[in-house]
PDB file of C-alpha atoms in Angstrom:
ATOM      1  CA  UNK I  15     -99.638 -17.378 -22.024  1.00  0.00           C
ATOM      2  CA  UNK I  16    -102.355 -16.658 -24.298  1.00  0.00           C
ATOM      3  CA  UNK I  17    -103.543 -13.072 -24.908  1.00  0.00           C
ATOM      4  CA  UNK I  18    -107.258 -13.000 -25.950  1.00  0.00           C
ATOM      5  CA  UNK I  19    -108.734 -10.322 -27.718  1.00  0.00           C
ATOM      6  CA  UNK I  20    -111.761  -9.507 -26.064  1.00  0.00           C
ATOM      7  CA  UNK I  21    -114.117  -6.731 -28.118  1.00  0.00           C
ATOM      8  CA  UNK I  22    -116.514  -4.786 -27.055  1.00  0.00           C
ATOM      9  CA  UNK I  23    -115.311  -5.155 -23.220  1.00  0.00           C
ATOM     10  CA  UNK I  24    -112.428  -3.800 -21.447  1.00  0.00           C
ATOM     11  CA  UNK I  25    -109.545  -5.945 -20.524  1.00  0.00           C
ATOM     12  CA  UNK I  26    -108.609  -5.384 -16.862  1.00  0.00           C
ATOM     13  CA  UNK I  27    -105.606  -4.128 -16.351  1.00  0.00           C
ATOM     14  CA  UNK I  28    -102.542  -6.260 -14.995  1.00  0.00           C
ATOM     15  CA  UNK I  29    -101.374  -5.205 -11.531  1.00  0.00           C
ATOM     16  CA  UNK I  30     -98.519  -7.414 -11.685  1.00  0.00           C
ATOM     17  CA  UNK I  31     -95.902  -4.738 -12.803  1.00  0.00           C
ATOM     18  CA  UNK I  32     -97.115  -2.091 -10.660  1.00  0.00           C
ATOM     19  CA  UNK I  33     -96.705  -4.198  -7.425  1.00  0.00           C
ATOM     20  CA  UNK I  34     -93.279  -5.428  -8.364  1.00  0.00           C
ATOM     21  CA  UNK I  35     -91.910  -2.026  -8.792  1.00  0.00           C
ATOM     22  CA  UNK I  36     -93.867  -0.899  -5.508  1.00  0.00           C
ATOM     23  CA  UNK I  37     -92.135  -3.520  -3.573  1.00  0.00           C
ATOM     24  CA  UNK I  38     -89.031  -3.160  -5.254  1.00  0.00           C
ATOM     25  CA  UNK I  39     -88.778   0.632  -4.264  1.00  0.00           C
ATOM     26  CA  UNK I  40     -89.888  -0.478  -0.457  1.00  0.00           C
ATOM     27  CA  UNK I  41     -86.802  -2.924  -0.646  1.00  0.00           C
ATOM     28  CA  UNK I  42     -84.236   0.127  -2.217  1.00  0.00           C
ATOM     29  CA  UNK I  43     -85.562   2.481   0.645  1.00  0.00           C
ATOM     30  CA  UNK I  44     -85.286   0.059   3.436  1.00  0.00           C
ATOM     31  CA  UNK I  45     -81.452  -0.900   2.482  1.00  0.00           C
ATOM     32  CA  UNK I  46     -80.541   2.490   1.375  1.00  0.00           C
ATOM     33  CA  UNK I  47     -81.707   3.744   4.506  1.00  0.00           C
ATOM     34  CA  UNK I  48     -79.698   1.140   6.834  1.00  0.00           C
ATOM     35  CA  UNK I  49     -76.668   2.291   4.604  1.00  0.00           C
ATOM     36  CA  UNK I  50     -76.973   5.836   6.092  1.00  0.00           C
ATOM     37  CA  UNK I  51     -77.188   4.831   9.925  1.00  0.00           C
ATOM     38  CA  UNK I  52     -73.241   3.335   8.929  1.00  0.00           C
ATOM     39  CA  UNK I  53     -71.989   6.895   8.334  1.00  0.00           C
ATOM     40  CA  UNK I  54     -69.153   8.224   9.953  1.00  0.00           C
ATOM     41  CA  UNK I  55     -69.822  11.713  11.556  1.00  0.00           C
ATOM     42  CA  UNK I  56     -69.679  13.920   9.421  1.00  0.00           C
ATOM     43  CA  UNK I  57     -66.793  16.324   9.353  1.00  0.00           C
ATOM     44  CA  UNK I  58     -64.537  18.904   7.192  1.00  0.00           C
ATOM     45  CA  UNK I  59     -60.953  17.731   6.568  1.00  0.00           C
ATOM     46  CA  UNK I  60     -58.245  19.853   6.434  1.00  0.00           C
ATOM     47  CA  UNK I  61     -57.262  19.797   2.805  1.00  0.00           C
ATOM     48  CA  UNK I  62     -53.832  18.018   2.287  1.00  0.00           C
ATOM     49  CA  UNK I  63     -53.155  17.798  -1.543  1.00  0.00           C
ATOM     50  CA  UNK I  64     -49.747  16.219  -1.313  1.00  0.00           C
ATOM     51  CA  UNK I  65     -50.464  13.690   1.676  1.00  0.00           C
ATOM     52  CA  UNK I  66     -50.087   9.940   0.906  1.00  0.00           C
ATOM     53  CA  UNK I  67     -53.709   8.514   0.182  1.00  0.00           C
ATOM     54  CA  UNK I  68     -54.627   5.715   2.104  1.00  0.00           C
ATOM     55  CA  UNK I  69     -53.882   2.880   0.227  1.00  0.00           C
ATOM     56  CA  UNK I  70     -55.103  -0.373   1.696  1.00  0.00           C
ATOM     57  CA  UNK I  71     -57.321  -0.468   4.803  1.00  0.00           C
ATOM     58  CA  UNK I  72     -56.157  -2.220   8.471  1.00  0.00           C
ATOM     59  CA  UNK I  73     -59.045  -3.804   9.712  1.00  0.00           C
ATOM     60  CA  UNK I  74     -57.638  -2.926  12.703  1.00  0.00           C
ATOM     61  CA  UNK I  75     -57.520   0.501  12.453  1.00  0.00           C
ATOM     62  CA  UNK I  76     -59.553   2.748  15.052  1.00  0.00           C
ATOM     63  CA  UNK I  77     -60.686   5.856  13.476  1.00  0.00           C
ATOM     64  CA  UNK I  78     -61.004   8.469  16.348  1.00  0.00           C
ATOM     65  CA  UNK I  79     -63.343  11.441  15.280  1.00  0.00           C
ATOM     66  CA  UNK I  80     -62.666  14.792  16.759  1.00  0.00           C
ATOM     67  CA  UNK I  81     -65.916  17.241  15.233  1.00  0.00           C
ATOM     68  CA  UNK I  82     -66.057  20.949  15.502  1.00  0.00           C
ATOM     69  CA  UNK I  83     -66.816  21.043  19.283  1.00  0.00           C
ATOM     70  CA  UNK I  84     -63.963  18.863  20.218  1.00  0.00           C
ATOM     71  CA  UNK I  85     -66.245  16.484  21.037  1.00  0.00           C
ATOM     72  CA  UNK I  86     -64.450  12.738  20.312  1.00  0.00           C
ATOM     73  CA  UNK I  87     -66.214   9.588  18.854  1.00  0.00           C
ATOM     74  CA  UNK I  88     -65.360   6.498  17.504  1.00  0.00           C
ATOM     75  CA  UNK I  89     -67.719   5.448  15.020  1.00  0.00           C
ATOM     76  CA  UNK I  90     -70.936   6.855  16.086  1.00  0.00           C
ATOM     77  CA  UNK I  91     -70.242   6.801  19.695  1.00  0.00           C
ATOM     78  CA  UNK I  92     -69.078   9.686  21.262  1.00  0.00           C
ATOM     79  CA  UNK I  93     -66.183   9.299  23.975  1.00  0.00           C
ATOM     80  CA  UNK I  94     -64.801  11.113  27.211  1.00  0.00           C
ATOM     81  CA  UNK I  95     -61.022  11.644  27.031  1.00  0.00           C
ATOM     82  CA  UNK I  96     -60.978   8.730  30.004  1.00  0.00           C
ATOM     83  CA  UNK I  97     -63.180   6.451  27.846  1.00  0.00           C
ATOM     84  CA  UNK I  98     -60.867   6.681  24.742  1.00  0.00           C
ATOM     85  CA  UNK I  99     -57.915   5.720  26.921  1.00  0.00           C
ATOM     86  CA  UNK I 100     -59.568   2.695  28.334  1.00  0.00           C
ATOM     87  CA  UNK I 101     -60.950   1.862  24.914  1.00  0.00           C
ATOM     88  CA  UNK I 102     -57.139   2.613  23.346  1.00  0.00           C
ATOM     89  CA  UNK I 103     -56.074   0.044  26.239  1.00  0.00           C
ATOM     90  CA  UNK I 104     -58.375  -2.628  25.056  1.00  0.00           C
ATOM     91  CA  UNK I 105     -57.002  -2.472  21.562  1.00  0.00           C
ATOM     92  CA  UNK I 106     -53.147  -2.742  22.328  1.00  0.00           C
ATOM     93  CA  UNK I 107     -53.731  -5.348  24.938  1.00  0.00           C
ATOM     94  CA  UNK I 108     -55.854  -7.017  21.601  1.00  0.00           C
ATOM     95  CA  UNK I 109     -53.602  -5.916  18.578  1.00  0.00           C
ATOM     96  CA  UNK I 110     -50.056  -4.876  20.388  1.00  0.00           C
ATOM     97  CA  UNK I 111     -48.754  -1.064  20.131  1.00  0.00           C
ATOM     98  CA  UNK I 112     -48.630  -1.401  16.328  1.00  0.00           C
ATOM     99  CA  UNK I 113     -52.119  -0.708  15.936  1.00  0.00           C
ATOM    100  CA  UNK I 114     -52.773   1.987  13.652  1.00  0.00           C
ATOM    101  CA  UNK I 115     -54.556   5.049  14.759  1.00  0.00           C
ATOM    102  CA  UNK I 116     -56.434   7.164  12.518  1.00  0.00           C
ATOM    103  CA  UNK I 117     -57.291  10.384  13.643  1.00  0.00           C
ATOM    104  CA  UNK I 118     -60.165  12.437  11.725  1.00  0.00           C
ATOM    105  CA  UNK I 119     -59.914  16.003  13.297  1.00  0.00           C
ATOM    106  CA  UNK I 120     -62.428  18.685  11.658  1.00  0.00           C
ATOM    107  CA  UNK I 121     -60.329  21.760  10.086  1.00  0.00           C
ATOM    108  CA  UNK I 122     -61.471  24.394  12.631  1.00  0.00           C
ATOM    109  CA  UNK I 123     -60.927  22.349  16.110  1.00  0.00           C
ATOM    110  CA  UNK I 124     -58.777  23.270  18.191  1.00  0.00           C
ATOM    111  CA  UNK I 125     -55.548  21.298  18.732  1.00  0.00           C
ATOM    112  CA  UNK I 126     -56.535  21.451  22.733  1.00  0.00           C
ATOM    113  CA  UNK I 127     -58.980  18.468  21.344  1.00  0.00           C
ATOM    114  CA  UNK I 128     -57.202  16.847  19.220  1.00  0.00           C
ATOM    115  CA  UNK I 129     -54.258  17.060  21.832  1.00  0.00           C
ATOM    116  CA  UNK I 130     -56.423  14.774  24.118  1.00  0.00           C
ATOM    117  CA  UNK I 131     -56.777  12.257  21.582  1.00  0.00           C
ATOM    118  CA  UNK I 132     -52.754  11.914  20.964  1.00  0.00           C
ATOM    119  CA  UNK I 133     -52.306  11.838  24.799  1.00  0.00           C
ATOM    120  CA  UNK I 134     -54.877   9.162  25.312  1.00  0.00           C
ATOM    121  CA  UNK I 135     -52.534   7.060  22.893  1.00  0.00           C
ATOM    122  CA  UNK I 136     -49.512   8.168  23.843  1.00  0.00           C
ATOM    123  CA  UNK I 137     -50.970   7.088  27.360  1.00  0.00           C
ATOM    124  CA  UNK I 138     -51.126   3.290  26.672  1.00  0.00           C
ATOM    125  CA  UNK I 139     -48.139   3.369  24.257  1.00  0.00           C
ATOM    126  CA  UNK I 140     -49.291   4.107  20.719  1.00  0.00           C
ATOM    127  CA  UNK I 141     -46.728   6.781  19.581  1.00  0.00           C
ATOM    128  CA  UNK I 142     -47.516   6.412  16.290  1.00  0.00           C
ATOM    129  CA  UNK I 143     -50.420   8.071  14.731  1.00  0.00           C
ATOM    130  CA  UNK I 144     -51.959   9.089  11.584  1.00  0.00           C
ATOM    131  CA  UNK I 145     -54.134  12.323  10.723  1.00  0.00           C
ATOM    132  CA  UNK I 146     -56.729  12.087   8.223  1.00  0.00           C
ATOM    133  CA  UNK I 147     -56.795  14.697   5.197  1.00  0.00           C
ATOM    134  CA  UNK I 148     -58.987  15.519   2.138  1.00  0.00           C
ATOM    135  CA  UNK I 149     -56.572  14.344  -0.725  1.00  0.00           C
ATOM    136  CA  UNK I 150     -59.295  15.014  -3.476  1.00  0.00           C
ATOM    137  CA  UNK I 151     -63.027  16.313  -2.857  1.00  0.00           C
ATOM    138  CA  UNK I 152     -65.182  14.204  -5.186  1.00  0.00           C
ATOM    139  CA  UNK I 153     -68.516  14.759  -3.016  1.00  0.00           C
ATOM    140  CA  UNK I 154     -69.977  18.122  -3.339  1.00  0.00           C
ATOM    141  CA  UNK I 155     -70.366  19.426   0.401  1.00  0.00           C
ATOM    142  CA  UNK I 156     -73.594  18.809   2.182  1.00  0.00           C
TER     143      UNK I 156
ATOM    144  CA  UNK F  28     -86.106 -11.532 -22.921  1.00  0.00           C
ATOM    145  CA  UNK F  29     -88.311  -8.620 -21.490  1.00  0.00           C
ATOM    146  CA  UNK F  30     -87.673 -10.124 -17.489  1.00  0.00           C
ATOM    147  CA  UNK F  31     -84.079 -10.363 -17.696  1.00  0.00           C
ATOM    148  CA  UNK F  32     -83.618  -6.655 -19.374  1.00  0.00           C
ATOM    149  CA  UNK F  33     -85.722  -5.375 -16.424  1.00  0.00           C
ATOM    150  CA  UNK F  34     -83.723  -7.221 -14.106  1.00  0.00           C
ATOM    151  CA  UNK F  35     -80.711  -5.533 -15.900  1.00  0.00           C
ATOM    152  CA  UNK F  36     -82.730  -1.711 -15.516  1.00  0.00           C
ATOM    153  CA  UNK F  37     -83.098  -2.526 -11.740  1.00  0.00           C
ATOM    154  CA  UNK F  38     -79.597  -3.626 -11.002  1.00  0.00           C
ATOM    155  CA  UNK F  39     -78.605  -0.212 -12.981  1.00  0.00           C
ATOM    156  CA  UNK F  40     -80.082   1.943 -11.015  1.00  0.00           C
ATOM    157  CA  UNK F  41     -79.826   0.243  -8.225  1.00  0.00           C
ATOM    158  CA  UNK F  42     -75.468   0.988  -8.241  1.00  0.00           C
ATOM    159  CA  UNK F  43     -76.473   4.526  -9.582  1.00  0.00           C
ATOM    160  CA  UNK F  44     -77.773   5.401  -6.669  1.00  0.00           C
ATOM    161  CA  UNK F  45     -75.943   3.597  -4.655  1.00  0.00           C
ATOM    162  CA  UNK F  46     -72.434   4.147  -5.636  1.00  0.00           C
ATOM    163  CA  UNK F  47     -71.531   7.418  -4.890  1.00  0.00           C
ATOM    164  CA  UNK F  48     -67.990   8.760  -5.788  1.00  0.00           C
ATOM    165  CA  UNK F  49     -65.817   8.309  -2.811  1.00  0.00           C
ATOM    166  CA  UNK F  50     -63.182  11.702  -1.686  1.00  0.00           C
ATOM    167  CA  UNK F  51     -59.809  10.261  -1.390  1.00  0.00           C
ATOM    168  CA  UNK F  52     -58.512  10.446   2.058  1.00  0.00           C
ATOM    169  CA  UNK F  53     -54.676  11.321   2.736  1.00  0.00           C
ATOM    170  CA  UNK F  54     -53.270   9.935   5.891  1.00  0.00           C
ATOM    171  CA  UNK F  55     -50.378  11.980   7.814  1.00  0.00           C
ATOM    172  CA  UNK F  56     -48.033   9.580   9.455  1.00  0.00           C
ATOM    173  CA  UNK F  57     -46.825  11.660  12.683  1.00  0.00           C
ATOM    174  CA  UNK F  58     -45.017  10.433  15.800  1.00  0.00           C
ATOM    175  CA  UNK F  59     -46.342  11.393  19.636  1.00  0.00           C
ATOM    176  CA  UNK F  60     -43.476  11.649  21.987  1.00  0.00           C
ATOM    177  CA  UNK F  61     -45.088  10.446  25.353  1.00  0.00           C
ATOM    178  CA  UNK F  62     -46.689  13.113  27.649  1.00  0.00           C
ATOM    179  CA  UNK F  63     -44.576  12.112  30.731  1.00  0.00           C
ATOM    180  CA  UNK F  64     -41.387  12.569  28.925  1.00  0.00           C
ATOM    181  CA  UNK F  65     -38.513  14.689  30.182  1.00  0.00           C
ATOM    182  CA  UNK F  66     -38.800  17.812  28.851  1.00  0.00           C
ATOM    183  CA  UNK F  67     -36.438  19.042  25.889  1.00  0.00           C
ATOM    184  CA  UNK F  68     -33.313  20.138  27.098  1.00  0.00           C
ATOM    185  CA  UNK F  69     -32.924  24.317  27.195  1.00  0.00           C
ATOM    186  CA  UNK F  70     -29.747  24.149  24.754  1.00  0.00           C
ATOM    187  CA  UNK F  71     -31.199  22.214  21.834  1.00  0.00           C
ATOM    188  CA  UNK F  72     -29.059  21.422  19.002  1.00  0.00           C
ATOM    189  CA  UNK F  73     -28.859  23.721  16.103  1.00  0.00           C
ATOM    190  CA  UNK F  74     -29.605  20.625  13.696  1.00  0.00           C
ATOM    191  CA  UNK F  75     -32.899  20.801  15.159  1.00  0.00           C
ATOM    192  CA  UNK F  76     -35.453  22.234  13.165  1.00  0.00           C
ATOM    193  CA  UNK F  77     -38.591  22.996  15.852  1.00  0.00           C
ATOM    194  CA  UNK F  78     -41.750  24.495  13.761  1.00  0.00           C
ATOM    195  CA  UNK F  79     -44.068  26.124  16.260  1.00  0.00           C
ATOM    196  CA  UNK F  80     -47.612  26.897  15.357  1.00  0.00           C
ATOM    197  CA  UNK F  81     -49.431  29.110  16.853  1.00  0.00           C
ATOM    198  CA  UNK F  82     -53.040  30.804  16.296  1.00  0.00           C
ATOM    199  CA  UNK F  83     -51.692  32.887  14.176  1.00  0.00           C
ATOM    200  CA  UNK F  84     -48.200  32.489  12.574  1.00  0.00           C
ATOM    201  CA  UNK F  85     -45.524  30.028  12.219  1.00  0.00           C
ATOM    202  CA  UNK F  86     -42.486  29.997  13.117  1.00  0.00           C
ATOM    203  CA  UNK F  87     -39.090  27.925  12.593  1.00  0.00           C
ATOM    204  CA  UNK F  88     -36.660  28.162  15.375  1.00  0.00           C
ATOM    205  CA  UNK F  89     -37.992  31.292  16.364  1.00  0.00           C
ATOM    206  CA  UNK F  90     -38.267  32.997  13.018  1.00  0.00           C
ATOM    207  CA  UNK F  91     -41.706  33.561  11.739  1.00  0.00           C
ATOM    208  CA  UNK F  92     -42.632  32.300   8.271  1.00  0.00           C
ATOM    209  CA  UNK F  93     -45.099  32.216   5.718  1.00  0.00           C
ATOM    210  CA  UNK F  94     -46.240  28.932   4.375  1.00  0.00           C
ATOM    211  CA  UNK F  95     -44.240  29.204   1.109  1.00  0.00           C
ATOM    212  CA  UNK F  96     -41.150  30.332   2.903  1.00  0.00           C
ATOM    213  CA  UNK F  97     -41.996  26.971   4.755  1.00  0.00           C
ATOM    214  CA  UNK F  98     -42.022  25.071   2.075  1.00  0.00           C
ATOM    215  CA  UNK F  99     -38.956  26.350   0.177  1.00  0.00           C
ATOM    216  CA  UNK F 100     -37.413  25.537   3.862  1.00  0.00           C
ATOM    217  CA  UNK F 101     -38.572  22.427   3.984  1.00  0.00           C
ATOM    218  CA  UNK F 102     -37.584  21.479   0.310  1.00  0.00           C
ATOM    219  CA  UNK F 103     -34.060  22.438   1.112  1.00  0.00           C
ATOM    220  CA  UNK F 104     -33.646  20.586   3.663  1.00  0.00           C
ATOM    221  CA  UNK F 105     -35.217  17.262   2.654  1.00  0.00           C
ATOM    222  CA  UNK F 106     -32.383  17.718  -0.821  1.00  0.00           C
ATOM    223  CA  UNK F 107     -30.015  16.942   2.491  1.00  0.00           C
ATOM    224  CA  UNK F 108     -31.781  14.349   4.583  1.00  0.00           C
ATOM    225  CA  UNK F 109     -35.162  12.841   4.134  1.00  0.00           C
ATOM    226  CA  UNK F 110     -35.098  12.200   7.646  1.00  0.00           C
ATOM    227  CA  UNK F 111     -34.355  14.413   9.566  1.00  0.00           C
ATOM    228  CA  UNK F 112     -36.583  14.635  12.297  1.00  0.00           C
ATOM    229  CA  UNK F 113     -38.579  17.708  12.725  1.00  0.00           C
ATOM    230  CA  UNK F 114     -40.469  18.987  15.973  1.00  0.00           C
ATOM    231  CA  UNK F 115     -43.852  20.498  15.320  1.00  0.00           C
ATOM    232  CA  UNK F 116     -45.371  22.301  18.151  1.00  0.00           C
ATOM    233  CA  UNK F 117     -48.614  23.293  18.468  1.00  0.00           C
ATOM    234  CA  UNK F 118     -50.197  26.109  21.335  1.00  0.00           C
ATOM    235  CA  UNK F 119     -53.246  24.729  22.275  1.00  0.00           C
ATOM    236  CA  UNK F 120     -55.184  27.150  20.727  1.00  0.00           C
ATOM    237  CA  UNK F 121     -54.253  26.638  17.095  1.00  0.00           C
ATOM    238  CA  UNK F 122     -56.830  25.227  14.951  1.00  0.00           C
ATOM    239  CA  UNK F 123     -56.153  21.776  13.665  1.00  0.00           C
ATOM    240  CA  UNK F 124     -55.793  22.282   9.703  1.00  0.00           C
ATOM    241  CA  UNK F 125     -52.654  24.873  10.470  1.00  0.00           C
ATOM    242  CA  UNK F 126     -51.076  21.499  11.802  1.00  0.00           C
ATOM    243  CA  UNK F 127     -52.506  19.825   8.550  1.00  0.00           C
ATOM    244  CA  UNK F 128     -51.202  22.502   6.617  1.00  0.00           C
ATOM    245  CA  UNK F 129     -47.208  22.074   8.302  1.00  0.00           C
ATOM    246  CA  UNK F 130     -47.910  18.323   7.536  1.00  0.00           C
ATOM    247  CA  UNK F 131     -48.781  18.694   4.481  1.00  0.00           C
ATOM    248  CA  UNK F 132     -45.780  20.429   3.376  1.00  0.00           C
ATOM    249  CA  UNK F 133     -43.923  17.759   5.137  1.00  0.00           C
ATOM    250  CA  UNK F 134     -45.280  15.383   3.126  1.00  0.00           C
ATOM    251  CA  UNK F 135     -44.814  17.352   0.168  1.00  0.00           C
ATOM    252  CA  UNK F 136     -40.812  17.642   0.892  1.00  0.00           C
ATOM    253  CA  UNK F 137     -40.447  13.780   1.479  1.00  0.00           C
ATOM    254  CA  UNK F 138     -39.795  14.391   5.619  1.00  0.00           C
ATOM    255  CA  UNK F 139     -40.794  11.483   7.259  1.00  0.00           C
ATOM    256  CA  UNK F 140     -39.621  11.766  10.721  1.00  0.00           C
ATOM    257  CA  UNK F 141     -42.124  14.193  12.218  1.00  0.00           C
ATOM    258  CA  UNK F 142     -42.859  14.453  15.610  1.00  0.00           C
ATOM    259  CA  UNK F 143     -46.121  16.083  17.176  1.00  0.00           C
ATOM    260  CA  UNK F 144     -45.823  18.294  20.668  1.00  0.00           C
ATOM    261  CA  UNK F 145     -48.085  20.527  22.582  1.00  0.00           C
ATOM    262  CA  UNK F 146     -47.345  23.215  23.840  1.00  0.00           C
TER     263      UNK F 146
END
């Protein structure tokens, strides 16, 4: 591409860079903000400094979320105590009673909620089960 | 080369912003008796050690403790078995990071063979 000199009149001025950065923002937003919807609920840990960390991840493994009310979700739905056992019943008739069972209770619940959770899998034959803790804070709090 | 150093500016900030540092995430390996199960016999053993947390305090086979008496506890008795299997027991209105807290120490000690009740 040839640049030519033009004096005495003013070159236009290229657009081309401006757009492409415009449209690459739009395209950073859009997937940044899909990102977000994934979130788990948020929720403070108990902190657990000398717990295992998790090493490797099941892909099986349901992640029950009890928040501050007690109220229970898996993933971003929220669940009745009934629902989570027929949803717990799905998954061992699926995956067997090994599947693991992560439960992510927030610090100040009350162990009446998280009590429902354990009984729901206890229910259908899970006796194993696994409590989430905060090993090491990295994020500063919200 | 001016495209493919852009290219190399976008991808940069691009994992800048979207990287963020992830908390590590301990996981407490418990065991849930069923809820239909008979209940424990009156006359339990005295090998069994029964932690009972309540709103308040803790207590071991009816003593109460303080977390570091806990944990010295604990310590001594995983130097004689690992596994011996410990009862916690939680009244329903204890919040959930005092049962963190006993597991925790479990953990901490090397006892594996934890089992959760309600009370």
């Amino acid at each position: 591409m040839k640049y030519r000199k033009k004096r005495g009149e003013e070159r236009e001025m290229d657009m081309t860079p401006m757009i492409d950065i415009v449209f690459q923002l739009i395209i950073f937003f859009i997937v940044t903000i899909n990102l977000e919807k994934d979130k788990l609920k948020p929720i403070e840990l108990a902190p657990s400094p000398e717990g295992p960390a998790i090493e490797k991840k099941d892909p099986r493994m349901v992640v029950i979320t009890v928040d501050k009310k007690g109220e229970i979700s898996i993933g971003s739905v929220g669940l009745s105590a009934i629902q989570l056992q027929g949803v717990m019943q799905n998954a061992v008739n699926l995956h067997g009673f090994g599947i693991p069972v992560l439960v992510r209770g927030d610090r100040k619940t009350l162990h009446a909620k998280v009590r429902l959770v354990m009984d729901a899998c206890a229910s259908v034959g899970i006796w194993k089960i696994k409590f989430a803790a905060m090993k090491e804070k990295v994020t500063p709090p919200a | 080369m001016t495209p493919m150093i852009d290219v190399v500016f976008q991808l940069l900030v691009f994992f800048i912003f979207t990287l963020k540092p992830q908390d590590i995430i301990a996981e407490l390996n418990v065991n849930r008796p069923a809820p239909d199960s008979r209940p424990p016999p009156k006359d339990q053993p005295q090998d069994l050690v029964s932690i009972t947390i309540g709103p308040r305090v803790i207590d071991v086979n009816g003593v109460v403790y303080s977390m570091a008496r806990l944990e010295r506890k604990l310590q001594r008795l995983a130097s004689f078995s690992k596994t011996q299997s410990i009862l916690i027991k939680c009244t329903l209105d204890s919040r959930h990071e005092k049962l963190v807290g006993v597991l925790d120490v479990c953990a901490k000690a090397g006892l594996t063979n934890l089992s959760v009740f309600t009370l």
